[in-house]
PDB file of C-alpha atoms in Angstrom:
ATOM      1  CA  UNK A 745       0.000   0.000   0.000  1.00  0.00           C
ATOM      2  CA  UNK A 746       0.671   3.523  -0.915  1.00  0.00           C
ATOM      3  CA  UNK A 747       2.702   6.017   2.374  1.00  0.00           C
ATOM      4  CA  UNK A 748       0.419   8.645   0.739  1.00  0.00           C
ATOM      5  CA  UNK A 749      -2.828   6.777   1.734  1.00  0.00           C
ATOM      6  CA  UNK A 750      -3.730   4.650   4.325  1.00  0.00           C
ATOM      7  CA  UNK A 751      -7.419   3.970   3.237  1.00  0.00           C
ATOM      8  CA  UNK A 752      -9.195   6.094   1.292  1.00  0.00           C
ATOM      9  CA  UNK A 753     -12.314   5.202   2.616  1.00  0.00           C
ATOM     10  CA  UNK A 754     -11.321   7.093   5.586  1.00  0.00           C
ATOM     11  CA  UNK A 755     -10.636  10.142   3.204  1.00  0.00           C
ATOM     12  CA  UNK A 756     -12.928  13.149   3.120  1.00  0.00           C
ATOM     13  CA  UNK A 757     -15.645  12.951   0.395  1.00  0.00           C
ATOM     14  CA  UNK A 758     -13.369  16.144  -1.750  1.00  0.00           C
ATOM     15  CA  UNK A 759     -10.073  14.492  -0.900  1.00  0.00           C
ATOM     16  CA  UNK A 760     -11.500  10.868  -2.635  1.00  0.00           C
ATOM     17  CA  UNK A 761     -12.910  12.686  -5.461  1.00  0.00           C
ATOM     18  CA  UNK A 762      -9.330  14.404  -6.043  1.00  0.00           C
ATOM     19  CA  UNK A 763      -7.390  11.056  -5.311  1.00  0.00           C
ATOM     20  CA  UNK A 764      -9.827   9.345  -7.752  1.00  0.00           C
ATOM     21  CA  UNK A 765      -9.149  12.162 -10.526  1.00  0.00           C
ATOM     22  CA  UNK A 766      -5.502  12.056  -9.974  1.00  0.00           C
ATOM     23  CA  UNK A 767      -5.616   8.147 -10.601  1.00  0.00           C
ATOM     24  CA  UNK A 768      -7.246   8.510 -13.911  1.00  0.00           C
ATOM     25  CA  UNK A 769      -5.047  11.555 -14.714  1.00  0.00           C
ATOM     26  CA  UNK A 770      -1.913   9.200 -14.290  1.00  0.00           C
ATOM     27  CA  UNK A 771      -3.644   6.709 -16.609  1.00  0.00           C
ATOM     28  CA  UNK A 772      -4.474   9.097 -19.133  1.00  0.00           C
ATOM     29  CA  UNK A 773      -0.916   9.883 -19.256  1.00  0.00           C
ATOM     30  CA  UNK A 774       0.149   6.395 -19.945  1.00  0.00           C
ATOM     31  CA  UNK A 775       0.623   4.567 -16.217  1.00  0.00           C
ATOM     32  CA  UNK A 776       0.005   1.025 -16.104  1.00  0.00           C
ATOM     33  CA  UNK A 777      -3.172   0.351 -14.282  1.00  0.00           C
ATOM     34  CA  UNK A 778      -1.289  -1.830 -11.697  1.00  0.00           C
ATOM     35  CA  UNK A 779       0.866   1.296 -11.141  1.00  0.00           C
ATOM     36  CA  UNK A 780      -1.972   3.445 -10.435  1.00  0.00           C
ATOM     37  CA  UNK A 781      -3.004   1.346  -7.866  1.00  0.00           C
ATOM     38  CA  UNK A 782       0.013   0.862  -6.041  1.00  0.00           C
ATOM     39  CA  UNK A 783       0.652   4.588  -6.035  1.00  0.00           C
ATOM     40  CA  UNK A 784      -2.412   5.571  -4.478  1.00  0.00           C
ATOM     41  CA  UNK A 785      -2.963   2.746  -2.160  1.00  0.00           C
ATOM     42  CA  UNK A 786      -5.832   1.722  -3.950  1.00  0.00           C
ATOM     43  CA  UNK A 787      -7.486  -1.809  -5.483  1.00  0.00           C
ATOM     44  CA  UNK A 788      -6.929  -2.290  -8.806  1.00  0.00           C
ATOM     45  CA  UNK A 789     -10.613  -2.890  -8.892  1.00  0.00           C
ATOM     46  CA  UNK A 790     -11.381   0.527  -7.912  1.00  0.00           C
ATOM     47  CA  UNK A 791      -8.780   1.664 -10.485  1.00  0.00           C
ATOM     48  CA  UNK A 792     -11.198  -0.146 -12.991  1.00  0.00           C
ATOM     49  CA  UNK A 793     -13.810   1.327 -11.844  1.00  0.00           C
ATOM     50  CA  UNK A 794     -12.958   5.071 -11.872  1.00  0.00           C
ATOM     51  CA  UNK A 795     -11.140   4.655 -15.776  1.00  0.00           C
ATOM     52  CA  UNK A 796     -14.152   2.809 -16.911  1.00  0.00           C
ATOM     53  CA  UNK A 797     -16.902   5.441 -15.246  1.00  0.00           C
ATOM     54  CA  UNK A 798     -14.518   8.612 -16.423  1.00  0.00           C
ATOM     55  CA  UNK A 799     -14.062   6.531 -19.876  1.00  0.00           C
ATOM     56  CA  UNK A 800     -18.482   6.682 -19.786  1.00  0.00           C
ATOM     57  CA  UNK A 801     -19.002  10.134 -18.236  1.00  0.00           C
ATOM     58  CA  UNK A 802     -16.085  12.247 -18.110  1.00  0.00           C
ATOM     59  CA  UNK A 803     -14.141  14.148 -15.313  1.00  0.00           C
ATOM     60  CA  UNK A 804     -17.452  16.298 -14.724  1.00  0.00           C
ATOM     61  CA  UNK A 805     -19.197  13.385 -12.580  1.00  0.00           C
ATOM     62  CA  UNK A 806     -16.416  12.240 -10.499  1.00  0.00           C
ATOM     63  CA  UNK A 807     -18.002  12.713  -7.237  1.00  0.00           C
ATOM     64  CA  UNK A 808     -20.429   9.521  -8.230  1.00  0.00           C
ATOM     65  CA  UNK A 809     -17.329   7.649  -9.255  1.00  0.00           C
ATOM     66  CA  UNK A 810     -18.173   6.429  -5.429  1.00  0.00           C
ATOM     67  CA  UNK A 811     -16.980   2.174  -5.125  1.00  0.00           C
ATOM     68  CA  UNK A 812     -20.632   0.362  -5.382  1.00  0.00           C
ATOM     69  CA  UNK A 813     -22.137   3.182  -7.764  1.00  0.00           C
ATOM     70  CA  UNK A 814     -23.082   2.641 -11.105  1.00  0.00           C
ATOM     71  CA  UNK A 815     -21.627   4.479 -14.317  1.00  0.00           C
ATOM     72  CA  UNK A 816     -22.364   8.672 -13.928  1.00  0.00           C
ATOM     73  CA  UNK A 817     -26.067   9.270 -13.780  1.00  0.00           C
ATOM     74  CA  UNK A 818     -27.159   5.940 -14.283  1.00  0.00           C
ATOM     75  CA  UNK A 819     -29.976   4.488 -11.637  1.00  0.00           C
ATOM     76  CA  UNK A 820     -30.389   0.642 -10.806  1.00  0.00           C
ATOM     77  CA  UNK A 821     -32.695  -1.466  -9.723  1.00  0.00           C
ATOM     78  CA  UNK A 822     -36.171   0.080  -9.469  1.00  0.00           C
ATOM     79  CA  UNK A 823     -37.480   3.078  -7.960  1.00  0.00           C
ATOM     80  CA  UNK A 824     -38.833   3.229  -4.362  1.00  0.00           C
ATOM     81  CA  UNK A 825     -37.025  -0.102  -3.867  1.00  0.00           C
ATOM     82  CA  UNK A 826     -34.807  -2.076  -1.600  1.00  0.00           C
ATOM     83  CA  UNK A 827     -32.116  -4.284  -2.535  1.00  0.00           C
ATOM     84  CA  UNK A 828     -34.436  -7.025  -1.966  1.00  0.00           C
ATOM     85  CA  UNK A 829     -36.862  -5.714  -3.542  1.00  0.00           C
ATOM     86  CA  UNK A 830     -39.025  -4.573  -0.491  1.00  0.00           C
ATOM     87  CA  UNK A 831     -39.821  -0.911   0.609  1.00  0.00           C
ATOM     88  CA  UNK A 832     -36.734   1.491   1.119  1.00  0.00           C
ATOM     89  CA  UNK A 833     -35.271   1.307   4.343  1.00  0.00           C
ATOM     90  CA  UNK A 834     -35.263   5.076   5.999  1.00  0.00           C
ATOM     91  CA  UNK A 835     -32.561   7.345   6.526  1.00  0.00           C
ATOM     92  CA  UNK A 836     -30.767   7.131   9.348  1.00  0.00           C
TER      93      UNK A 836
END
């Protein structure tokens, strides 16, 4: 893992957004994807993630390039439903 990161997740909401923009910025320049995620201490599944939802929706929806979300303004499932299909939980 990366000294610059211990866990992202533990990363304010801006400072993941500008960690996840600065990992596709090093693969639009060329890094390897492996790289990427070695330099920021990430998954190389997350890397995926990000280059395929910036690849989809450019650099203007990278605070829903969240792990879990689906590609920039895309909804799943259906609406006013649970995971499992039951009524929404409510907020906490």
């Amino acid at each position: 893992m990366s000294d610059l990161v211990e866990d992202a997740r533990h990363l304010s909401p801006s400072a993941q957004e500008a960690l996840r923009l600065r990992a596709v910025a090093a693969l639009v320049a060329g890094r390897d994807r492996e790289d990427v995620a070695a330099l920021f201490g990430v998954s190389l599944k997350a890397v995926d993630g990000w280059w395929a939802k910036w690849r989809a929706g450019g650099a203007g929806h990278a605070s829903s390039w969240q792990a879990g979300r689906g590609a920039p303004g895309a909804r799943g499932g259906r609406a006013g439903r649970g995971a499992a299909g039951g009524p929404r939980s409510p907020a906490l």
